Coordinates of C-alpha atoms in Angstrom, one line a residue:
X173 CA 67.7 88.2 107.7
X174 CA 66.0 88.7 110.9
X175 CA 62.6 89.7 111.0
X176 CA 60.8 91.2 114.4
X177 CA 56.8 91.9 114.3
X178 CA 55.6 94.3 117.0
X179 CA 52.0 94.1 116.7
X180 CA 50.2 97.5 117.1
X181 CA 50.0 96.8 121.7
X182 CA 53.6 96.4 121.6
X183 CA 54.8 99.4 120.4
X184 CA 54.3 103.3 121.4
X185 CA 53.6 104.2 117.3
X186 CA 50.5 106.4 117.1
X187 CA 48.9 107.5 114.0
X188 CA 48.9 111.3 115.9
X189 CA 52.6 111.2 115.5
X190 CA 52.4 111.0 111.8
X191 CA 52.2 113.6 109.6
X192 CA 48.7 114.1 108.1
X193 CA 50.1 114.1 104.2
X194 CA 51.9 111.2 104.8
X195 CA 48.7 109.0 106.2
X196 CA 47.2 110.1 103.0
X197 CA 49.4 109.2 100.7
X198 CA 49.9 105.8 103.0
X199 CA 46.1 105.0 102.8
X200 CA 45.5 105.6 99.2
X201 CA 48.2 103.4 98.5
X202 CA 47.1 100.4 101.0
X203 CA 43.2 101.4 99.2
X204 CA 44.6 100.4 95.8
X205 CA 45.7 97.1 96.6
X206 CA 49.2 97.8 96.9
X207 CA 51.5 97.7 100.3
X208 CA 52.5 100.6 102.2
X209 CA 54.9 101.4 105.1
X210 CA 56.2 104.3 106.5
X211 CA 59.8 103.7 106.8
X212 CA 63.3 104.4 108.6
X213 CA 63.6 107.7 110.2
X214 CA 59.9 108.6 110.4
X215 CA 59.4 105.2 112.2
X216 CA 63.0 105.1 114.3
X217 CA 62.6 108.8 115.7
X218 CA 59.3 108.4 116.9
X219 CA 60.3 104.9 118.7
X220 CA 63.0 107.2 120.3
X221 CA 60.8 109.8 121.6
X222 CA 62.1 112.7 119.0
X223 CA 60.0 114.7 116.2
X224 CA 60.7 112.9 112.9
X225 CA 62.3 115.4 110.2
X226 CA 60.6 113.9 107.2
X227 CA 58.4 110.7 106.7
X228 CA 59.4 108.4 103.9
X229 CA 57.3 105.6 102.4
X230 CA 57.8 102.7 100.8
X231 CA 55.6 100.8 98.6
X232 CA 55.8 97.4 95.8
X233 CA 54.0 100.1 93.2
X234 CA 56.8 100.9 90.9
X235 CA 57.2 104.9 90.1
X236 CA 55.2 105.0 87.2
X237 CA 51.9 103.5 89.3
X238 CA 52.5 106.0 91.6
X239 CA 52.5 109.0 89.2
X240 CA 49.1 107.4 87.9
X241 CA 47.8 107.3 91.8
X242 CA 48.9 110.7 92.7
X243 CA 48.2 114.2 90.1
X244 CA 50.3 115.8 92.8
X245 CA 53.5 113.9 92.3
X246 CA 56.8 113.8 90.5
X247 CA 59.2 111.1 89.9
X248 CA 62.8 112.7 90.6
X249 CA 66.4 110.6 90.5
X250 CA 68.7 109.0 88.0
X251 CA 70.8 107.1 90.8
X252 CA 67.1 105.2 92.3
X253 CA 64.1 106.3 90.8
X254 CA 61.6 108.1 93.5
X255 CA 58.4 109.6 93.4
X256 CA 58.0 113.1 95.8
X257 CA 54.3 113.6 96.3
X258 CA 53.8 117.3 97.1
X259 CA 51.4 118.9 99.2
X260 CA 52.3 122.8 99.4
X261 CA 55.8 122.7 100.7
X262 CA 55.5 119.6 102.3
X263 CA 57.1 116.7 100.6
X264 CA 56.7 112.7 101.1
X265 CA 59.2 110.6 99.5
X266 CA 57.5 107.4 97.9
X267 CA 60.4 104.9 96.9
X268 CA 59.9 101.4 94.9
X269 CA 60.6 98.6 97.4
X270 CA 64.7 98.0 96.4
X271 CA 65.9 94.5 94.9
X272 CA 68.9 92.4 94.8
X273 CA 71.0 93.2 91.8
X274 CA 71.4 91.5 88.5
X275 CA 75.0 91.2 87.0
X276 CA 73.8 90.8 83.6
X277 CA 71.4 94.1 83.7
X278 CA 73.7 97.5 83.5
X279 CA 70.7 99.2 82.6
X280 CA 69.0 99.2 85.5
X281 CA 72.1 98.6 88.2
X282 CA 75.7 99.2 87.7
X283 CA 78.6 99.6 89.6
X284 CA 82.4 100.9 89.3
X285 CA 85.6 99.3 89.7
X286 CA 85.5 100.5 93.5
X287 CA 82.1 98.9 94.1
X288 CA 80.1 102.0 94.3
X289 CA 76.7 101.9 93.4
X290 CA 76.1 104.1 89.9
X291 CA 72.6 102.6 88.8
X292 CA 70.2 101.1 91.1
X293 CA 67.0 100.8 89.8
X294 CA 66.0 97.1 91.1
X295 CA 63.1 96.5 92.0
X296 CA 62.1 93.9 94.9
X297 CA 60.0 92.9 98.0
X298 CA 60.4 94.4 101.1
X299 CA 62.3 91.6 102.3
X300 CA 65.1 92.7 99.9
X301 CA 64.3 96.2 100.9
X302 CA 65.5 95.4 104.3
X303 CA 68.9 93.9 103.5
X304 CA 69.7 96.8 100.9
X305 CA 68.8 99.5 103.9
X306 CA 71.8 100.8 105.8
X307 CA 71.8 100.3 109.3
X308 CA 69.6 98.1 111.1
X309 CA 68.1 100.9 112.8
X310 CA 66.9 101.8 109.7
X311 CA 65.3 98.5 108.5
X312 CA 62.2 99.3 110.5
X313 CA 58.7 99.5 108.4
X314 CA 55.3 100.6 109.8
X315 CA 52.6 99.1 107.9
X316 CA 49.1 100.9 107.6
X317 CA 47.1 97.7 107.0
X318 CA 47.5 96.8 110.6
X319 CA 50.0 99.4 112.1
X320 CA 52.3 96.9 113.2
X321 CA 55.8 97.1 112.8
X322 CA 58.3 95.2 110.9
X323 CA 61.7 94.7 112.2
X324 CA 64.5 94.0 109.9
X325 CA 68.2 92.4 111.7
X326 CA 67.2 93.0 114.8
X327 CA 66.8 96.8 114.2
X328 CA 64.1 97.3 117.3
X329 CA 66.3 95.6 119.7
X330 CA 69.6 97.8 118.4
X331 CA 67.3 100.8 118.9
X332 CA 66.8 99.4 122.8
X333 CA 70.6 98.9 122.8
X334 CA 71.5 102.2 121.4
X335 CA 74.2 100.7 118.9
X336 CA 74.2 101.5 114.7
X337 CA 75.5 98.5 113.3
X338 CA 75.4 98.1 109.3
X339 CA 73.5 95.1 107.3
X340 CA 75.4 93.0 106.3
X341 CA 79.3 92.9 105.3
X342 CA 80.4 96.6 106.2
X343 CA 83.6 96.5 103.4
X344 CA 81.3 96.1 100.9
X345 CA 78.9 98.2 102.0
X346 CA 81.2 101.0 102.0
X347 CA 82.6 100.5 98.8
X348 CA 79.0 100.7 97.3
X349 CA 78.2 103.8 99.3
X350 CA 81.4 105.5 101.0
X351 CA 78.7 107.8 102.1
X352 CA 77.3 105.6 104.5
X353 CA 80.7 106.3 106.8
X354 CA 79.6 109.7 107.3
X355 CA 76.0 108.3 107.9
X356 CA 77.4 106.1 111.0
X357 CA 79.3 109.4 112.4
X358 CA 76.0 111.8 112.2
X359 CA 73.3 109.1 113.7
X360 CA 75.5 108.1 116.7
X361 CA 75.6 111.5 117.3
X362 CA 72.8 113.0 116.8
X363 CA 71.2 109.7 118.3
X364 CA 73.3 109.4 121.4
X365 CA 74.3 106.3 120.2
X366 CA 78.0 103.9 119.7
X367 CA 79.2 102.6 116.1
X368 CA 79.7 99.0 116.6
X369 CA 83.0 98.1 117.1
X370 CA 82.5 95.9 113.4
X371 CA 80.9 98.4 111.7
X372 CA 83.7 100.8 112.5
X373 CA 86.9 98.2 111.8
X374 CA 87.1 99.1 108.2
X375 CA 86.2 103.4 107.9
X376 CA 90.1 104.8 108.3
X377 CA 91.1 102.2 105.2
X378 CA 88.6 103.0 103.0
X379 CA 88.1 106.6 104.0
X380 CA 89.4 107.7 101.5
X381 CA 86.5 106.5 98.8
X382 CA 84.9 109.6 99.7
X383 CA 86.9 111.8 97.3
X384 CA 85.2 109.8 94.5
X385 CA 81.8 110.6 95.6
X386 CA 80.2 113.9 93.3
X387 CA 81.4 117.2 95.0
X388 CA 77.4 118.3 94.5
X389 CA 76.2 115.1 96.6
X390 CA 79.0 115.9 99.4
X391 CA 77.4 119.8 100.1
X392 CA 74.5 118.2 101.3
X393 CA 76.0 115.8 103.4
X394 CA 78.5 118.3 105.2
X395 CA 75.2 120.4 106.0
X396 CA 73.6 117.5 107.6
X397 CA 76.8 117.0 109.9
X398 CA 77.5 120.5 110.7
X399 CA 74.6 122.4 110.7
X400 CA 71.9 120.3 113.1
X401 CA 73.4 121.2 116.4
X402 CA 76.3 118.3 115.9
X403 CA 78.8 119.9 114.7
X404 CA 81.4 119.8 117.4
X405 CA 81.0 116.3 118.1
X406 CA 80.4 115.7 114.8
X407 CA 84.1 117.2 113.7
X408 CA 85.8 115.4 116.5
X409 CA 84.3 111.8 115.7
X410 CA 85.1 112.7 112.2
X411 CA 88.9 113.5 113.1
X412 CA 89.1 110.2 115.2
X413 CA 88.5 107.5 112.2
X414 CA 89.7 109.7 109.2
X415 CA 87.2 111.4 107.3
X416 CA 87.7 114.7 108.0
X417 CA 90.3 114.7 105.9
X418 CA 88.9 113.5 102.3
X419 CA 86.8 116.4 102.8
X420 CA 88.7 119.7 103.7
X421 CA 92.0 118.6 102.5
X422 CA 93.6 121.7 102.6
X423 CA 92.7 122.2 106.0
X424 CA 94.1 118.9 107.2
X425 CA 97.4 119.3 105.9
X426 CA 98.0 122.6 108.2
X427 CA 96.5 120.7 111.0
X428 CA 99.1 117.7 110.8
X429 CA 101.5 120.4 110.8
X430 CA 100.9 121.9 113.6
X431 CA 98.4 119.6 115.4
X432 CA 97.7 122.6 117.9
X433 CA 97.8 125.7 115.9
X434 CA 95.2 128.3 115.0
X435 CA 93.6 126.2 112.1
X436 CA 93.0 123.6 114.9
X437 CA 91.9 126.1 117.0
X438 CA 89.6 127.9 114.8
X439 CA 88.1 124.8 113.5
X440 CA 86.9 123.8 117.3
X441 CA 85.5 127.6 117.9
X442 CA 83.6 127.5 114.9
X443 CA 82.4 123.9 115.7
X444 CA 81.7 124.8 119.2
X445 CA 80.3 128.8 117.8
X446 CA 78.0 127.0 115.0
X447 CA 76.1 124.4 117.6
X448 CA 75.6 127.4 120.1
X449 CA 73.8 129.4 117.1
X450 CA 71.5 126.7 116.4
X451 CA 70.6 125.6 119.7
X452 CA 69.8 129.7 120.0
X453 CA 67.9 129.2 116.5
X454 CA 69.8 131.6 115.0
X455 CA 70.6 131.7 111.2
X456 CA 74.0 129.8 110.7
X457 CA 75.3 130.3 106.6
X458 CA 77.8 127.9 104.7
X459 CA 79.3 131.3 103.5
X460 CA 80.5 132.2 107.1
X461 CA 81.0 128.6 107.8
X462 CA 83.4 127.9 105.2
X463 CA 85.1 131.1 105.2
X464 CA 86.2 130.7 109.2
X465 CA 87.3 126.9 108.5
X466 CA 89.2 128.1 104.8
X467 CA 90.7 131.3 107.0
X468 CA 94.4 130.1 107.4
X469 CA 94.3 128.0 104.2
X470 CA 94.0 131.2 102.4
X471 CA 96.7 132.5 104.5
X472 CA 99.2 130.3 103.8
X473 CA 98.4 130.3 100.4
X474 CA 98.6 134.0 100.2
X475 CA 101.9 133.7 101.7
X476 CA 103.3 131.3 99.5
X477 CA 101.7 133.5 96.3
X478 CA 103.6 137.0 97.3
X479 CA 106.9 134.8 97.9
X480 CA 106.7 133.7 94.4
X481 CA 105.4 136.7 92.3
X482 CA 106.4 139.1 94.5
X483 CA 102.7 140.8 94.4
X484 CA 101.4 143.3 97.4
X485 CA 100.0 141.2 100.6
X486 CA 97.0 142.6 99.1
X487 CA 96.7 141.3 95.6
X488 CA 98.4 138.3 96.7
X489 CA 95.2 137.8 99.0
X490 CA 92.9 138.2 96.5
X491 CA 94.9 135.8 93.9
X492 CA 94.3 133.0 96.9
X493 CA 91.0 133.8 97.0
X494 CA 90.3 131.7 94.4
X495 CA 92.7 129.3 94.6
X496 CA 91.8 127.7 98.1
X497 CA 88.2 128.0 96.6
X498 CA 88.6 126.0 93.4
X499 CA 90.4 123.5 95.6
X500 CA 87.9 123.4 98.2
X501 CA 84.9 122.9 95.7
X502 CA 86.8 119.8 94.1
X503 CA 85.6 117.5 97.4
X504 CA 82.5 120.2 98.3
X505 CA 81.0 121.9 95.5
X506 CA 80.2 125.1 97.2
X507 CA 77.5 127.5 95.8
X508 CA 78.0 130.3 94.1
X509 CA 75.8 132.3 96.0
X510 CA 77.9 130.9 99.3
X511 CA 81.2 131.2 98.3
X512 CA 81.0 134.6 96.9
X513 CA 80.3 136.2 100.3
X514 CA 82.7 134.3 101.4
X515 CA 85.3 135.7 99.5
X516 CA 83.5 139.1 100.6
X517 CA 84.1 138.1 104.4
X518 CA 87.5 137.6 103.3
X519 CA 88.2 140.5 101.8
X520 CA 86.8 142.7 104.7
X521 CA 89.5 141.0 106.9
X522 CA 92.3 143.4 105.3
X523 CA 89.8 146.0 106.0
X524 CA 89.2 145.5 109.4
X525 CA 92.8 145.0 110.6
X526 CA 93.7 149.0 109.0
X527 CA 91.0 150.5 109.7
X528 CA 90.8 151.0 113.2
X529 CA 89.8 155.3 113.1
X530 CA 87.1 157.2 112.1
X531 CA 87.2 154.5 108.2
X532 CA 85.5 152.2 110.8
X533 CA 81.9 153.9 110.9
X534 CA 82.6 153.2 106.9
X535 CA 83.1 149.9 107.0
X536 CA 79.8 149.2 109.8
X537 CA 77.8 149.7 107.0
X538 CA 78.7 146.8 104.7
X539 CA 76.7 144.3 104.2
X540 CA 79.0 141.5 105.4
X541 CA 80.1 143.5 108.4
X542 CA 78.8 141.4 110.8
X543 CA 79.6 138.2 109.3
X544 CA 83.4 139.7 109.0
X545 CA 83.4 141.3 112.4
X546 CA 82.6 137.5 113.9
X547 CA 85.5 135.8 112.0
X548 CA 87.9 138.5 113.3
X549 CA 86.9 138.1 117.2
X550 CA 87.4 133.9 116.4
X551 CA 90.7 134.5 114.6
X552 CA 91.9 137.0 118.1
X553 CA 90.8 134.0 119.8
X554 CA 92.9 131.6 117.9
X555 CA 95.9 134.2 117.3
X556 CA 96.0 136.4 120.6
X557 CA 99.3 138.7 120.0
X558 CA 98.5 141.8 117.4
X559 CA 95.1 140.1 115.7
X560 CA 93.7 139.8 119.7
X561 CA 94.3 143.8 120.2
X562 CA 93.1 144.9 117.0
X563 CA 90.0 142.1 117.6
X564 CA 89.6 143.5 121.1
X565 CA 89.7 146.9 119.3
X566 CA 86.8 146.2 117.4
X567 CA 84.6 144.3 120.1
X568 CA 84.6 147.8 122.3
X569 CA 83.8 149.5 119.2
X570 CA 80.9 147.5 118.2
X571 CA 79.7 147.3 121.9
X572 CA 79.9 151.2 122.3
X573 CA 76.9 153.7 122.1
X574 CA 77.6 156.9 119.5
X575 CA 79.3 159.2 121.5
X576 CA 81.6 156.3 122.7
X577 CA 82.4 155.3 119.0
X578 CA 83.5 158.7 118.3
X579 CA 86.2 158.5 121.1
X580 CA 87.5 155.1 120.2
X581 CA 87.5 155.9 116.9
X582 CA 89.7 159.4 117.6
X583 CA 91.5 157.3 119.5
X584 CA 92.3 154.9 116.6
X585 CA 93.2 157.7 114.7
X586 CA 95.8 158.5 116.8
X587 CA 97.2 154.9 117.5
X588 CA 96.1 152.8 115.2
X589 CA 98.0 151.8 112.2
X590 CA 96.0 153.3 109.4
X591 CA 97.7 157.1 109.9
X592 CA 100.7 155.8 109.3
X593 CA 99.8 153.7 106.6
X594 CA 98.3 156.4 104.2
X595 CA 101.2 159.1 105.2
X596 CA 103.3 156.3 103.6
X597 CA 101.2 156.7 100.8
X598 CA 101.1 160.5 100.4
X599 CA 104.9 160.2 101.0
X600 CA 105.0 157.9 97.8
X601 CA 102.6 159.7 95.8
X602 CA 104.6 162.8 96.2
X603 CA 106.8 163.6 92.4
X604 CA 110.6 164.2 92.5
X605 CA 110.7 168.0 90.9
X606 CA 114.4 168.5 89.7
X607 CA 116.1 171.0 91.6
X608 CA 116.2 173.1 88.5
X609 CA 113.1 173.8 87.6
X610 CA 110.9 174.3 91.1
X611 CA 107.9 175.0 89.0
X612 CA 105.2 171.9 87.0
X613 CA 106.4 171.9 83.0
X614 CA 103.0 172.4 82.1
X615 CA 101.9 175.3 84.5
X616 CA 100.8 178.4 82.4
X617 CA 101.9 181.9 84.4

């Protein structure tokens, strides 16, 4: 494979760009007789004129040396062995230059029938390093001995170019990581930057290799697309070559039946709502998150579960709750601590659509109000008809001072459709008495 050297005058690299921890951890290992680059995002973002997230290191000392060089360290992974070096809460990542695999050796590399990498603890040069990295933009390595940088496939040149473009064959590079396709989608984006026409050819075929990767792995990965201030492009990219749909399949179903209905809608306001709240800096949740995009899911399924059993709206809605959740976590394995205040934000949606009188001063003091009170305003947006009114409803409500509440809310009480809901319910509660016998059996005289 190609290799570039940009000696230290050829490049804008400066050692004030680099994080203090990992310059440490880069000279101690360069001081022991070993090699030591900082590598890949660290060295791509900085060429690019952005702040690096994290700084990554590679090294030919093999985990165990590390440990020995470093009290402050920990080797983590089962998948490719790593050692995290930790300074407070910072963290550098020290990885084991990568080798080419041995057939004969499951015990340190093994793949499935699909290709997919399972076991990859080989051990190489950085040579081999470079041509098991990802995209060329990637294969770049800044070496400390002489702060020069190494440029693997032409990855310095790409970076110029503003293309992402795989190493090597991009079938088989998929098939040993389907992540990677998701990769390609969030660094053009976030990079401002095209997916080479050959790197893209194969991802709507083999797309669908993504339901086999570990529901756990795929959290992360959906929080690095949609929760960096991407998310609308992100989506959209995602919709264009087919892997949206591995991941929410629910939601896709609704959306190829009606390719312009409120799931579609929703989906683009909570995009388009999400990147707004982070370029803003304000807290964004995967509980809110997925309980706007699951919203009409639920819905349906709801519908489909009263049909059946003949349950209340009500319980039927809660039975759902579950279901589209169970189903969801099969591609996504959502948290526990997410996707119960999810089912919370759910919930309050009942709530919020009977409760426009003086209940709503009640129901402002839950905890997942807010969070509740936002889907609403995004499903009036999607919906308009009854759900806009009773959205629009709440908005003046919420924007009021407390003498204004108190009017609205009288005035709720007068229009809205909780009155006529509970007299229904006194109306129902009330016992037949037989004509005969006007008085209660048990009443004592």
């Amino acid at each position: 494979m190609r290799l570039d050297i940009v000696t230290r005058d050829a490049h804008t690299i400066s050692r004030r760009q680099i994080s203090e921890n990992a310059l440490k951890v880069l000279y101690r290992l360069s001081k022991s007789g070993y090699k030591a680059y900082l590598v890949g995002g660290g060295v791509r973002d900085i060429l690019l004129g952005m702040e690096p997230k994290d700084f990554d290191v590679v090294t030919n000392a093999t985990p165990e040396e590390i440990k020995k060089l470093f009290r402050n360290s920990r080797l983590v992974g089962r998948r490719f062995r790593l050692a995290h070096i930790v300074f407070g809460r910072d963290v550098i990542e020290v990885a084991t230059f990568r080798g080419h695999h041995n057939e004969n050796d499951d015990k340190i590399s093994k793949s499935n029938s699909e290709g997919r990498l399972l076991r990859d603890n080989v051990y190489g040069e950085i040579d081999e390093d470079a041509e098991r990295r990802d995209f060329t933009i990637n294969a770049l390595y800044y070496d400390i001995s002489d702060y020069s940088i190494h440029s693997y496939g032409g990855g310095i040149h790409d970076i110029d170019a503003r293309v992402i473009k795989l190493i090597g064959d991009p079938e088989t590079r998929y098939r040993e990581d389907p992540v990677r396709m998701l990769r390609a989608v969030r660094f053009a984006t976030k990079l401002d930057m095209t997916i080479e026409p050959v790197t893209a050819a194969p991802i709507k075929e083999l797309a669908p290799l993504l339901k086999d990767i570990p529901a756990a792995r795929m959290y992360e990965e959906v929080l690095k697309l949609f929760f960096a201030g991407k998310a609308e492009a992100n989506y959209n990219m995602m919709q264009d070559i087919g892997l949206f749909a591995p991941l929410f399949p629910q939601i896709s179903a609704l959306i190829k039946e009606q390719p312009s209905g409120n799931t579609a809608k929703m989906l683009t306001a909570v995009m388009a709502s999400t990147d707004l709240r982070v370029s803003q800096d304000k807290p964004v949740t995967p509980a809110f998150f997925y309980a706007a995009l699951l919203w009409y899911p639920l819905k349906q399924r709801a519908d489909d579960i009263a049909l059946e059993s003949g349950l209340s709206h009500y319980d039927a809605h809660v039975a759902a709750m579950g279901d589209v959740m169970e189903q969801q976590c099969r591609t996504i394995s959502i948290p526990r601590r997410f996707s119960t205040p999810a089912k919370d934000i759910w919930q309050l949606q009942l709530r919020l659509e009977r409760s426009q009188g003086t209940r709503a001063f009640k129901l402002l003091e839950h905890p997942k109000f807010r969070a509740a009170y936002d889907l609403l305003l995004l499903r009036g947006e999607a919906e308009a008809g009854n759900i806009g009114k009773i959205a629009n409803w709440w908005q003046s409500f919420v924007e009021a001072d407390e003498q204004q509440r108190t009017d609205i809310a009288k005035s709720g009480n007068k229009n809205g459709p909780s009155r006529n809901r509970n007299a229904q319910q006194r109306k129902r509660r009330r016992p037949n008495k037989p004509k005969s016998d006007p008085k209660p059996a048990n009443t004592q005289e």
